[in-house]
XYZ file of N, CA and C in Angstrom:
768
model
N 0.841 -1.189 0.000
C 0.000 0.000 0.000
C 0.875 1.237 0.000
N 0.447 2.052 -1.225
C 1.453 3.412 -0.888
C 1.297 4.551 0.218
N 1.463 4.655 0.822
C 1.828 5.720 2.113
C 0.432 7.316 1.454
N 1.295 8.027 2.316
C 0.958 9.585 1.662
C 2.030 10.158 1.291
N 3.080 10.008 1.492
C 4.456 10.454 0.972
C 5.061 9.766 -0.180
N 4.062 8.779 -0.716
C 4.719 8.281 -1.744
C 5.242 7.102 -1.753
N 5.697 6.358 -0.131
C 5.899 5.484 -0.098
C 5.725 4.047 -0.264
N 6.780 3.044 0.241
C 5.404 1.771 0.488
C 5.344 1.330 1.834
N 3.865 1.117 2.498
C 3.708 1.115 3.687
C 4.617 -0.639 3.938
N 4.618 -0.276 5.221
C 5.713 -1.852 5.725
C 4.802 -3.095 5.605
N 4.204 -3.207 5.541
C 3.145 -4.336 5.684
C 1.843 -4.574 5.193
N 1.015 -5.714 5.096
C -0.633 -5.386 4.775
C -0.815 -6.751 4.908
N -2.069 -7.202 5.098
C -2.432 -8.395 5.213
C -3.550 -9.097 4.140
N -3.290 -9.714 3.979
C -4.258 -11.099 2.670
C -4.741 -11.941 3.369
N -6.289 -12.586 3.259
C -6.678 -13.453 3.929
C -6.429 -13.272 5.167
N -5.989 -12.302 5.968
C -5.956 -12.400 7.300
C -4.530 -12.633 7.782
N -3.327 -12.693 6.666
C -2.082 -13.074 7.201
C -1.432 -11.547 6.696
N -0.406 -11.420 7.934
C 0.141 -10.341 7.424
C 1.513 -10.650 6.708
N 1.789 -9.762 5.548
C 2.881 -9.696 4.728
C 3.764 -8.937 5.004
N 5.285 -8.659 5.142
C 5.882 -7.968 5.074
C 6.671 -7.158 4.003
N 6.384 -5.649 3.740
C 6.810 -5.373 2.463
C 8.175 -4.962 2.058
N 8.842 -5.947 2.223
C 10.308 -5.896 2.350
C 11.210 -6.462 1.287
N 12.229 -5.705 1.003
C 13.096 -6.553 -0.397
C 14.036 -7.863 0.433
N 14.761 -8.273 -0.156
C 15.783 -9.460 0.135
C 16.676 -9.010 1.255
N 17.129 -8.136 0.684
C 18.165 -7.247 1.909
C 17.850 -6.872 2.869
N 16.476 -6.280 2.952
C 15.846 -5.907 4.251
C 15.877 -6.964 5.028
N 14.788 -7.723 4.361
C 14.525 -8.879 5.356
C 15.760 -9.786 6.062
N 16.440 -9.725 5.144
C 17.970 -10.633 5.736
C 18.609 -9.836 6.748
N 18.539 -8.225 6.255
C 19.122 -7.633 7.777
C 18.362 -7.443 8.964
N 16.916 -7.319 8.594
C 16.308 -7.374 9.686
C 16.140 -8.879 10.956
N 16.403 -9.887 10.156
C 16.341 -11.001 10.801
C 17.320 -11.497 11.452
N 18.206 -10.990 10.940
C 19.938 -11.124 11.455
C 19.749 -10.035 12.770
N 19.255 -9.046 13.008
C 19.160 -7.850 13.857
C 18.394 -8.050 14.777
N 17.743 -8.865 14.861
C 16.479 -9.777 15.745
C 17.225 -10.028 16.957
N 16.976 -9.475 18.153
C 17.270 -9.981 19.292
C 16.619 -9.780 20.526
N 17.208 -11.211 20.989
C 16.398 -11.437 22.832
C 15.603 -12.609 22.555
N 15.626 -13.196 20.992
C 14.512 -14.244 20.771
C 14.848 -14.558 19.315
N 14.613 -15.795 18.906
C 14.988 -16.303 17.326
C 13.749 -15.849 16.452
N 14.479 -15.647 15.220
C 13.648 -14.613 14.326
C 12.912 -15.321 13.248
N 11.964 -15.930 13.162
C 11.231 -17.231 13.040
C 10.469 -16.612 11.070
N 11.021 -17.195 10.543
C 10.811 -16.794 9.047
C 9.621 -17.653 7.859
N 8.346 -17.254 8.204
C 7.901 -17.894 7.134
C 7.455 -17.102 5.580
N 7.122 -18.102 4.816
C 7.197 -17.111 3.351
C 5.925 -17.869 2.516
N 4.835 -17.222 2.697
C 3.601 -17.862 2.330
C 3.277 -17.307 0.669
N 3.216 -18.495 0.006
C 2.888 -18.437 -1.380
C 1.651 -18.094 -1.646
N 0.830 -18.016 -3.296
C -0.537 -18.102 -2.993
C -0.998 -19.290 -2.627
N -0.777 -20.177 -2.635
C -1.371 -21.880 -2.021
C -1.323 -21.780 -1.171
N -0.641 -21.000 0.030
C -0.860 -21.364 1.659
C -1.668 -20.086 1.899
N -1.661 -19.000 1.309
C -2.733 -18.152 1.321
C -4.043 -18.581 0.786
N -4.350 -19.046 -0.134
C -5.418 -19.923 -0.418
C -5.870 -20.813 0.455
N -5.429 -21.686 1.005
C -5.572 -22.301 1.858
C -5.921 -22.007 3.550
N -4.872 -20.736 3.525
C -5.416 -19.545 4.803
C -7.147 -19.300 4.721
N -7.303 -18.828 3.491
C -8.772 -18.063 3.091
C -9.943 -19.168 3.903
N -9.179 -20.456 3.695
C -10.743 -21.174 4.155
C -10.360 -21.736 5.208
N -9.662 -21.442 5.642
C -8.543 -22.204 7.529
C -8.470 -20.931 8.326
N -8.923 -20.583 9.071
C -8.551 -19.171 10.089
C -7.237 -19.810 10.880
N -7.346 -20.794 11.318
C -6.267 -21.057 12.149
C -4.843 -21.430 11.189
N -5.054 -21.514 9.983
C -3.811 -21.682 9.459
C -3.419 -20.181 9.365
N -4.091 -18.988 8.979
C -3.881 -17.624 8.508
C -3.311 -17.039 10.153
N -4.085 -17.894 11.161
C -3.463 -17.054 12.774
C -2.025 -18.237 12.980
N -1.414 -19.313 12.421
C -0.304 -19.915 12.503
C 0.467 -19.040 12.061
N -0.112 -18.892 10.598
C 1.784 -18.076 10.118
C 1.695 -16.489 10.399
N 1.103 -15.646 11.035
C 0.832 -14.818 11.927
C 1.668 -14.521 13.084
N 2.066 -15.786 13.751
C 2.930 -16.448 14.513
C 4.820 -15.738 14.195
N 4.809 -15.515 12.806
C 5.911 -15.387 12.191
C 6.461 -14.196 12.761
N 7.738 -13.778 12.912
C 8.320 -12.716 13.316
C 8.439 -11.871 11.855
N 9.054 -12.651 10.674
C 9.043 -11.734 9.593
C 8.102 -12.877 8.308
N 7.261 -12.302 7.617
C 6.251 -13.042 6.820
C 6.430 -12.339 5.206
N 7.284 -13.089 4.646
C 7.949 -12.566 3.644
C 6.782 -13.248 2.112
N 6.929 -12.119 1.121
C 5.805 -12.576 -0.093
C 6.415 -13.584 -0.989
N 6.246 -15.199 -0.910
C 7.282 -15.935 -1.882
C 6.392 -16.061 -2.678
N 6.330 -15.693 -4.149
C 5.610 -16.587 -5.505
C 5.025 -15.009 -6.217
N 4.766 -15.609 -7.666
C 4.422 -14.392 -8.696
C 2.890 -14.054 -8.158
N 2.090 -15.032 -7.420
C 0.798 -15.057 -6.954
C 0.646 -13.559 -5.796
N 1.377 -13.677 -5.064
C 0.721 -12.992 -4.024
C 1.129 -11.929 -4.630
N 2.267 -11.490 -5.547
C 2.721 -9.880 -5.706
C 1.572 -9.714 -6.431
N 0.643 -10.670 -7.808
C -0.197 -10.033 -8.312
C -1.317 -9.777 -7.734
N -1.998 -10.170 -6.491
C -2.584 -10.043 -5.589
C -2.417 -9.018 -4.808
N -1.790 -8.758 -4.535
C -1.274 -7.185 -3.740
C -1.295 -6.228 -5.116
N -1.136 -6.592 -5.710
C -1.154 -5.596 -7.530
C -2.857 -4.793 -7.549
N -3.734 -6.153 -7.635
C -5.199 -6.215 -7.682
C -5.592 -5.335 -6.294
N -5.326 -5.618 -5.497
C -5.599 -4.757 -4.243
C -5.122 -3.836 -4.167
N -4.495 -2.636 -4.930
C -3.984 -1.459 -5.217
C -3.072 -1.606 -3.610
N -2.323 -2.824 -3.132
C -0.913 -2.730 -2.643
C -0.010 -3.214 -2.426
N 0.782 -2.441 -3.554
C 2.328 -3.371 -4.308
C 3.060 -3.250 -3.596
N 4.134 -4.461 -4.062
C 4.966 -5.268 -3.366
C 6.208 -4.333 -3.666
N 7.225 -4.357 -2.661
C 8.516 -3.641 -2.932
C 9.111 -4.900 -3.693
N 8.800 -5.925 -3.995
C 9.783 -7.092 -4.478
C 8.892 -8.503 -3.650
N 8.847 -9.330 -4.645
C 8.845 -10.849 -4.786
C 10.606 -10.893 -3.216
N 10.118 -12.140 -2.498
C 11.200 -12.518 -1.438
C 11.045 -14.043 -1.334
N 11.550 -14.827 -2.824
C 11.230 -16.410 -2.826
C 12.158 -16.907 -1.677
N 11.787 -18.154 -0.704
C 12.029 -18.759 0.246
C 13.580 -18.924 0.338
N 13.718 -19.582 -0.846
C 15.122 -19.950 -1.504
C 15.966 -18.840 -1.313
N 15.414 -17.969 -1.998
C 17.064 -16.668 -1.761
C 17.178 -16.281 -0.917
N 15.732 -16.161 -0.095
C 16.028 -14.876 1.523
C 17.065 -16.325 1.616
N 16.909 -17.551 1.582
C 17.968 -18.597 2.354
C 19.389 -18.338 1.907
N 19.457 -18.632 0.301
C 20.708 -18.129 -0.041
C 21.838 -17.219 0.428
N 20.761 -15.523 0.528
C 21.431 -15.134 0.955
C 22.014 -14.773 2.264
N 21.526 -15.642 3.153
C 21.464 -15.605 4.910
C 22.666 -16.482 4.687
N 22.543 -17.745 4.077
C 23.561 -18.578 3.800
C 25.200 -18.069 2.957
N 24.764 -16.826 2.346
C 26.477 -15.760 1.906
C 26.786 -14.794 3.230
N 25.844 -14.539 3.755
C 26.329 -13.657 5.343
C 26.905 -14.773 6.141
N 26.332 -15.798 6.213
C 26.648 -16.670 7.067
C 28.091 -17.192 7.103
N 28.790 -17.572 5.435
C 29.587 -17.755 5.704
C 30.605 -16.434 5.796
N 30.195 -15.295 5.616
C 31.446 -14.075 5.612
C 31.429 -14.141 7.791
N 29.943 -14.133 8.270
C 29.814 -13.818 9.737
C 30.697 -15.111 10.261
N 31.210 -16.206 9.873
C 31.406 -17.182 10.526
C 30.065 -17.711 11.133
N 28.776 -17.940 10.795
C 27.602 -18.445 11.266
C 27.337 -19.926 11.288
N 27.320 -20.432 12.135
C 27.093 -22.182 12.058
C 25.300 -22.273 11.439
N 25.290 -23.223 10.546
C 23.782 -23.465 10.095
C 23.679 -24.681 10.258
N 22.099 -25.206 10.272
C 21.903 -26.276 10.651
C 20.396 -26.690 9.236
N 20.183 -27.652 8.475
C 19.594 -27.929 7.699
C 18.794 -29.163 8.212
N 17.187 -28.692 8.361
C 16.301 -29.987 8.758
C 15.618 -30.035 7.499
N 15.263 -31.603 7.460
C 13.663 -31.571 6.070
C 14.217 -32.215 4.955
N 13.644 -32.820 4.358
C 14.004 -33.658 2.628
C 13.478 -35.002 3.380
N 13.731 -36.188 2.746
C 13.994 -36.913 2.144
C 14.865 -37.962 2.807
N 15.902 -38.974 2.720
C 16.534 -39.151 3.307
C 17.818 -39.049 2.567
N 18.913 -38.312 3.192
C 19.924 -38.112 2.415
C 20.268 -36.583 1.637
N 18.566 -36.072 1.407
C 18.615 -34.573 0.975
C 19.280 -33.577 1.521
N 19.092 -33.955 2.734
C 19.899 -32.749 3.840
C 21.162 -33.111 3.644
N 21.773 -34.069 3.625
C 23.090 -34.311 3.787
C 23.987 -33.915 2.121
N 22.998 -34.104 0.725
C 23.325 -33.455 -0.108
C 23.123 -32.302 -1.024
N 22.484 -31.471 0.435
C 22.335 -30.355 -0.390
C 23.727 -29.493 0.540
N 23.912 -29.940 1.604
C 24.665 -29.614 2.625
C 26.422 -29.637 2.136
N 26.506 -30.534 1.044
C 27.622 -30.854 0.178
C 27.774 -30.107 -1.174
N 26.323 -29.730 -1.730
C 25.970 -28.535 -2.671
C 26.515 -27.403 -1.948
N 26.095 -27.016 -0.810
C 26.361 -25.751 -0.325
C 27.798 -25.329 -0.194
N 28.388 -26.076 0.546
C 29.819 -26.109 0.910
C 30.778 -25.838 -0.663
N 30.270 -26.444 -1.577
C 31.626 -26.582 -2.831
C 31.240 -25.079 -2.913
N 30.185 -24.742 -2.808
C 29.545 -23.198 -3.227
C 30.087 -21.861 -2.711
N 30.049 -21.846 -1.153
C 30.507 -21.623 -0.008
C 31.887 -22.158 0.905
N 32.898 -22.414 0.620
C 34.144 -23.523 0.945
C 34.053 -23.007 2.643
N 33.751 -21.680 3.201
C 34.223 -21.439 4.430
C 32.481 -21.216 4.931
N 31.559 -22.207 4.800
C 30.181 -21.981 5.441
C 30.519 -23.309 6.224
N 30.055 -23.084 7.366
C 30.273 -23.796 8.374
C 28.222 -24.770 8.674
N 28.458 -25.596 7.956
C 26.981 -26.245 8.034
C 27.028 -27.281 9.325
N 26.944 -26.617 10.284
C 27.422 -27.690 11.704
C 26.433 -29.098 11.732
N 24.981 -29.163 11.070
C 24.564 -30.575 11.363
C 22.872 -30.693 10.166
N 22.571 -31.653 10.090
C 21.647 -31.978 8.925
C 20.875 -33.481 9.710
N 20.097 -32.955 9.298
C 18.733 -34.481 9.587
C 17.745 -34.389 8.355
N 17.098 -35.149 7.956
C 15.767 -35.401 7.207
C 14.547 -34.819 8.317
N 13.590 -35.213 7.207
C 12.113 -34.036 8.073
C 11.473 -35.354 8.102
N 11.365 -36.944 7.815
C 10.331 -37.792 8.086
C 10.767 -38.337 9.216
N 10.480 -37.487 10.265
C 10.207 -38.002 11.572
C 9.055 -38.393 12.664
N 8.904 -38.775 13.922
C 7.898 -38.552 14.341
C 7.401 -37.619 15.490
N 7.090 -36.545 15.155
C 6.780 -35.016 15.563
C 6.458 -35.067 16.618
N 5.922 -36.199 17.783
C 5.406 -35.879 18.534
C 6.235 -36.740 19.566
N 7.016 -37.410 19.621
C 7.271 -38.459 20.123
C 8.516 -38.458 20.952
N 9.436 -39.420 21.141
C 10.664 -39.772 21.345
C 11.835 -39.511 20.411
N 11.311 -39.549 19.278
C 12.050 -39.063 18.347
C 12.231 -38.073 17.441
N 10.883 -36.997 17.960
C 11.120 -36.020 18.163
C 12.072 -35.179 18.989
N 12.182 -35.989 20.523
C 12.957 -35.037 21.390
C 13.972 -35.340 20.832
N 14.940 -36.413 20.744
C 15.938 -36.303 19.872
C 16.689 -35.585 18.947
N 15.869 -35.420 17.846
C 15.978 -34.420 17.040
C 16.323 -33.012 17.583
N 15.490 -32.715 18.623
C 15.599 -31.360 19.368
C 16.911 -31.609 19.679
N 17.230 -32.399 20.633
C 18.489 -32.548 21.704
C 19.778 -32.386 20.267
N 19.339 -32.847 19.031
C 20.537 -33.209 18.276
C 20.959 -31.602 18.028
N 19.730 -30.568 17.593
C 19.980 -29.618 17.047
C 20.580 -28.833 17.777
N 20.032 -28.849 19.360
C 20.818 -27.950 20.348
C 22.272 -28.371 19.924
N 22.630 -29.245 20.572
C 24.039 -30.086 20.313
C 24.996 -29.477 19.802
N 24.366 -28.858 18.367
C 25.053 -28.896 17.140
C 25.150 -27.381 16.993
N 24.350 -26.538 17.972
C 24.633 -25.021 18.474
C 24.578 -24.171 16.930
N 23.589 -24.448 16.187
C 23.801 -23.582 15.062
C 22.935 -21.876 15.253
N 23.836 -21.329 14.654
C 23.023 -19.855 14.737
C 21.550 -19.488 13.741
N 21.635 -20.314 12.771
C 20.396 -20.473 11.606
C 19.962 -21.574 11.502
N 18.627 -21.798 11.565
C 18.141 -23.179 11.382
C 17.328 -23.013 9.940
N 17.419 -23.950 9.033
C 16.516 -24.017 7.619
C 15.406 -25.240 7.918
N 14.042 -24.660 8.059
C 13.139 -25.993 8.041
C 12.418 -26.399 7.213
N 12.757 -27.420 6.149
C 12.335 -27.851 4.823
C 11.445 -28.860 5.018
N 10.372 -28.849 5.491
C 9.451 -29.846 5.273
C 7.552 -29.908 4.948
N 7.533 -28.647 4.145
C 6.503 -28.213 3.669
C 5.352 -27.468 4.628
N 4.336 -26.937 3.691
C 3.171 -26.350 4.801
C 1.939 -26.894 4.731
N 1.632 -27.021 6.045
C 1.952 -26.370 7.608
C 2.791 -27.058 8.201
N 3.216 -27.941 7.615
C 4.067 -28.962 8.664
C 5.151 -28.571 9.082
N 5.725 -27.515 8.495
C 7.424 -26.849 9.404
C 6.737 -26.058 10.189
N 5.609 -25.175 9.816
C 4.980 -24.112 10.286
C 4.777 -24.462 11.664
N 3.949 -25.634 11.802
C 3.499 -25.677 13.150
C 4.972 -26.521 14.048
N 5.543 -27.581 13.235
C 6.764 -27.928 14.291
C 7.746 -26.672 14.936
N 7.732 -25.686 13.824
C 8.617 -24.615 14.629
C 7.996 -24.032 15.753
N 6.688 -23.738 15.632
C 5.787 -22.912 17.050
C 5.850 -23.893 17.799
N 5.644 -25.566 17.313
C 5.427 -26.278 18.483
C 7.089 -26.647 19.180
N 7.715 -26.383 19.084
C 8.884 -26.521 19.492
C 9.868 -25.594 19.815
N 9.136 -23.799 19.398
C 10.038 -23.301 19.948
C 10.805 -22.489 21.024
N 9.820 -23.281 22.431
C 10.532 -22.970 23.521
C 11.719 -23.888 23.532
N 11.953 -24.409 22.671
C 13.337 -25.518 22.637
C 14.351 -25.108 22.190
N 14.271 -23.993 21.305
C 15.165 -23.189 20.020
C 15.208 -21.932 20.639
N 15.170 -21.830 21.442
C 15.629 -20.081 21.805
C 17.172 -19.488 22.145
N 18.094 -20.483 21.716
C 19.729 -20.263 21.620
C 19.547 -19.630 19.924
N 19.215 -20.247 19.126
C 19.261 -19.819 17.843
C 18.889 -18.738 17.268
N 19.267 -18.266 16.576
C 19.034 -16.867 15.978
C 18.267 -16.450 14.635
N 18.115 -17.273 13.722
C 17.335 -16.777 12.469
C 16.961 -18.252 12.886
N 15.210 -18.858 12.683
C 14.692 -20.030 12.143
C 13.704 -19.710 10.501
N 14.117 -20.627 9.935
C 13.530 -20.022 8.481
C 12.983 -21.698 8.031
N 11.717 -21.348 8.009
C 10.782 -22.163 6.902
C 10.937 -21.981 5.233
N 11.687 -22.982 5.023
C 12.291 -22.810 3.494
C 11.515 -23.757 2.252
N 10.519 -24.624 2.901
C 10.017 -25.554 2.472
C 11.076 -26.323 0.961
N 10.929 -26.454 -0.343
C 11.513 -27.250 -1.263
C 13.005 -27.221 -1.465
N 13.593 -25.628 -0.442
C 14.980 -25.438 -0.990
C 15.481 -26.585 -0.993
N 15.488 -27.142 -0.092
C 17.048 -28.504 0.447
C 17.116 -29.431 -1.161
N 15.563 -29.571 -1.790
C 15.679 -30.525 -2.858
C 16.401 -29.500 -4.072
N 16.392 -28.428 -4.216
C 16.635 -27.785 -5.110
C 18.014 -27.555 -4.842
N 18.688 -27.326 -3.901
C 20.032 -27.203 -3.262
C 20.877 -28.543 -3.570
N 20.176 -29.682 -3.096
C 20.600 -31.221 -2.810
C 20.801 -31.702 -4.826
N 20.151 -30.711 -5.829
C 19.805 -31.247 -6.805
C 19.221 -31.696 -7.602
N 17.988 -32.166 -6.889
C 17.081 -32.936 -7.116
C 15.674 -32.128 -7.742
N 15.818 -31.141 -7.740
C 14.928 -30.430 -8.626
C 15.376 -29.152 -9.409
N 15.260 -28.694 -10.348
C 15.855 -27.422 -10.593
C 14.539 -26.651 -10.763
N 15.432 -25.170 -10.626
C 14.514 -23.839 -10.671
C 13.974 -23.514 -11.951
N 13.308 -22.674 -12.176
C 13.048 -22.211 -13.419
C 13.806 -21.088 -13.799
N 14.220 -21.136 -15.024
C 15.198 -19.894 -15.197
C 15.107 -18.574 -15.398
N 16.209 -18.126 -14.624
C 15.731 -16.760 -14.552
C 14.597 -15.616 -15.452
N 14.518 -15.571 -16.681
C 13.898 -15.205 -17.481
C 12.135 -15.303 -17.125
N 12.370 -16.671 -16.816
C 10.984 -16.893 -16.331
C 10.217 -16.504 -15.069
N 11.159 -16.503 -13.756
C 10.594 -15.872 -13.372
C 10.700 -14.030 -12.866
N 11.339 -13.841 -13.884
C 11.045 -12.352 -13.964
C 10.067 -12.326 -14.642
N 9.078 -12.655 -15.518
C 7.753 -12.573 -16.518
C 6.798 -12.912 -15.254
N 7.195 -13.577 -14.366
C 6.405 -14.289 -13.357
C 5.452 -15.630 -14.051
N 6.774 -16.519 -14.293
C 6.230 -18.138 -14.824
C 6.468 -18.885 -13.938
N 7.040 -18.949 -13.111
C 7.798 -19.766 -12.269
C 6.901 -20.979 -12.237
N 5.663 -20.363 -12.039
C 4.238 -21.880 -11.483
C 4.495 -22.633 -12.484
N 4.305 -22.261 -13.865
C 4.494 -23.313 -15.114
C 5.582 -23.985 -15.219
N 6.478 -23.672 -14.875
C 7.832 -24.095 -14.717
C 7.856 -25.267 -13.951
N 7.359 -24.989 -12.523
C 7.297 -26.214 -12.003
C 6.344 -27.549 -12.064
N 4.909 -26.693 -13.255
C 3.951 -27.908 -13.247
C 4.525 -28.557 -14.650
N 4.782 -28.134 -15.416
C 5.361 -29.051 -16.617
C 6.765 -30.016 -16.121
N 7.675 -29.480 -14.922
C 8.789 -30.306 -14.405
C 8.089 -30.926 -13.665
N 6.871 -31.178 -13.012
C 6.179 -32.011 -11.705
C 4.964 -31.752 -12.190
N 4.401 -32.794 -13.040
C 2.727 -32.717 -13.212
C 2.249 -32.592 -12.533
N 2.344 -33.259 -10.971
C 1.387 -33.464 -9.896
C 1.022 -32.557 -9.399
N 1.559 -31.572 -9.963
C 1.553 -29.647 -9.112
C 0.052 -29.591 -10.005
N -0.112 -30.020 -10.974
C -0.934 -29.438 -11.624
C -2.745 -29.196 -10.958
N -2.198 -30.763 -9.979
C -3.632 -31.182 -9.019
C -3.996 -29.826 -8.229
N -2.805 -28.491 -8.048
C -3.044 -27.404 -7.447
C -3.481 -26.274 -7.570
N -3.899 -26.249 -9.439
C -3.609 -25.325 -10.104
C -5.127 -24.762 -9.893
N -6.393 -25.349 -9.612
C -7.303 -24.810 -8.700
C -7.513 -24.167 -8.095
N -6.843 -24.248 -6.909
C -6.456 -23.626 -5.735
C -5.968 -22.341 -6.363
N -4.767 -22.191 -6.600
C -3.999 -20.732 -7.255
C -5.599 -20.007 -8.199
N -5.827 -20.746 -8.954
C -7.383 -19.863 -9.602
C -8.277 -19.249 -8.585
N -8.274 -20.108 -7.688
C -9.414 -19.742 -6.500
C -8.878 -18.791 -5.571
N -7.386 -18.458 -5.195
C -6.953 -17.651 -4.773
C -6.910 -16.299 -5.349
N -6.657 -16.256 -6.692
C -7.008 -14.996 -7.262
C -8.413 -14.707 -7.498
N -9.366 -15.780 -7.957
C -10.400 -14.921 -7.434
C -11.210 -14.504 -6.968
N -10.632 -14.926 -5.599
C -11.228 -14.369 -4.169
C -10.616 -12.853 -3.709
N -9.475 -12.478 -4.704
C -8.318 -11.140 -3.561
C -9.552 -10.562 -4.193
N -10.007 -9.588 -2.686
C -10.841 -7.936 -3.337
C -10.000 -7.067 -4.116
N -10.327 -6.376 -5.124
C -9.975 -5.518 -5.706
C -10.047 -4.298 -4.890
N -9.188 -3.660 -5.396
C -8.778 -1.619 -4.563
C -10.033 -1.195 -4.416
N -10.951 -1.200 -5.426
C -12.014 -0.429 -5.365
C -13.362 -1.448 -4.254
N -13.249 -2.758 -4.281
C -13.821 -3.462 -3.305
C -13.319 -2.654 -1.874
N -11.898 -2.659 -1.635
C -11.314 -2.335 -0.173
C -12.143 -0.706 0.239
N -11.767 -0.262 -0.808
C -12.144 1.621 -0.739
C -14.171 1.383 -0.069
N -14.986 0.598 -1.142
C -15.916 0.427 -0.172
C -16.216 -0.178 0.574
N -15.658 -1.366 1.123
C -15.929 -1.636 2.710
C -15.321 -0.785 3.743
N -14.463 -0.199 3.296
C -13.572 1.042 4.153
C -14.349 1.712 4.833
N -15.630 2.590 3.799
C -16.252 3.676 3.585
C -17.387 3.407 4.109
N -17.601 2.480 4.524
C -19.240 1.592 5.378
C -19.059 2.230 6.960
């Protein structure tokens, strides 16, 4: 939303979740600057906003977030339609990337949960040839059992392993809620970031769409022609756009 000075206001909310209107840099310095408490990062696409629209309690989960960054061509055109634009697209992946180039200039220990089995451990080997002086202190897979014994484990492993950034790759809501539900456990750590697919895209195992594309804002096609099964979603994304009120919708419920 633009200000009265011309600006863009810091924030606005969709479906009930608030967004933060922040570029890459911001958000990475602001989360790094976070203190007295870990700076808990989620990045809601239009599918988990869609999905917000008809879940209140999913839209008051990622709410939860300390910084709620806009990932996908969906929500910027959505904030477009609602006469309030985005300072910049902030896909999951790069705010990670680039936490992961501070990290290694800060000397920052990171810690990689979520994939697959083995994902963590090779995207963690991606990173490093990338990064030679990033210090990735420890890696687990995300098919665990969340509630259990082997859950605490997991906890006990991550303390252990004393990392200053945690990456949690295991889709939404499911990182969403393990991070709230766990994080009186994580309060040594300093950035936690819900990254959902990076680790596979890092590890290899999937590639991005190329740049070109998503500057046009293709990215979605990109990934449903590389993964048909996305396509079962492509509903949802329709139904998300057209549910956003338009500017002139907002101006009259305003005015009531």
């Amino acid at each position: 939303m633009l200000c009265k000075n011309g600006g863009f206001m810091e924030d606005f909310k969709l479906y009930g979740v608030r967004i933060d209107n922040l570029t890459k840099d911001e958000a990475v310095h602001r989360s790094l600057c976070n203190t007295g408490e870990p700076c808990v990062v989620f990045t809601p696409n239009a599918l988990m906003l869609e999905r917000c629209r008809r879940d209140a309690a999913l839209a008051e989960l990622l709410n939860c977030a300390s910084l709620s960054l806009a990932d996908g061509a969906g929500v910027v055109m959505a904030a477009e339609k609602m006469g309030t634009p985005l300072v910049g697209r902030v896909a999951g992946i790069d705010f990670g990337a680039e936490l992961l180039s501070r990290a290694e200039r800060a000397g920052l220990r990171v810690f990689l949960l979520g994939g697959g089995e083995g994902v963590a451990e090779r995207a963690a080997q991606s990173l490093i040839k990338k990064h030679p002086r990033l210090c990735i202190c420890g890696t687990t897979w995300g098919y665990f059992d969340r509630e259990g014994e082997e859950n605490r484990h997991i906890i006990s492993h991550i303390r252990a392993c004393r990392p200053d950034l945690l990456f949690v790759c295991m889709g939404f809501p499911v990182q969403e809620r393990w991070v709230m539900d766990n994080l009186q456990h994580l309060t040594d750590i300093r950035v936690i970031a819900c990254l959902g697919g990076s680790l596979d895209v890092w590890a290899g195992d999937i590639r991005r769409a190329p740049a070109w594309m998503s500057r046009a804002r293709m990215e979605w096609l990109w990934r449903m022609l590389r993964q048909p099964k996305r396509l079962a979603r492509l509903p949802e994304i329709v139904s998300f756009l057209w549910h956003v009120p338009q500017k002139e919708e907002i101006k009259a419920q305003n005015s009531l």
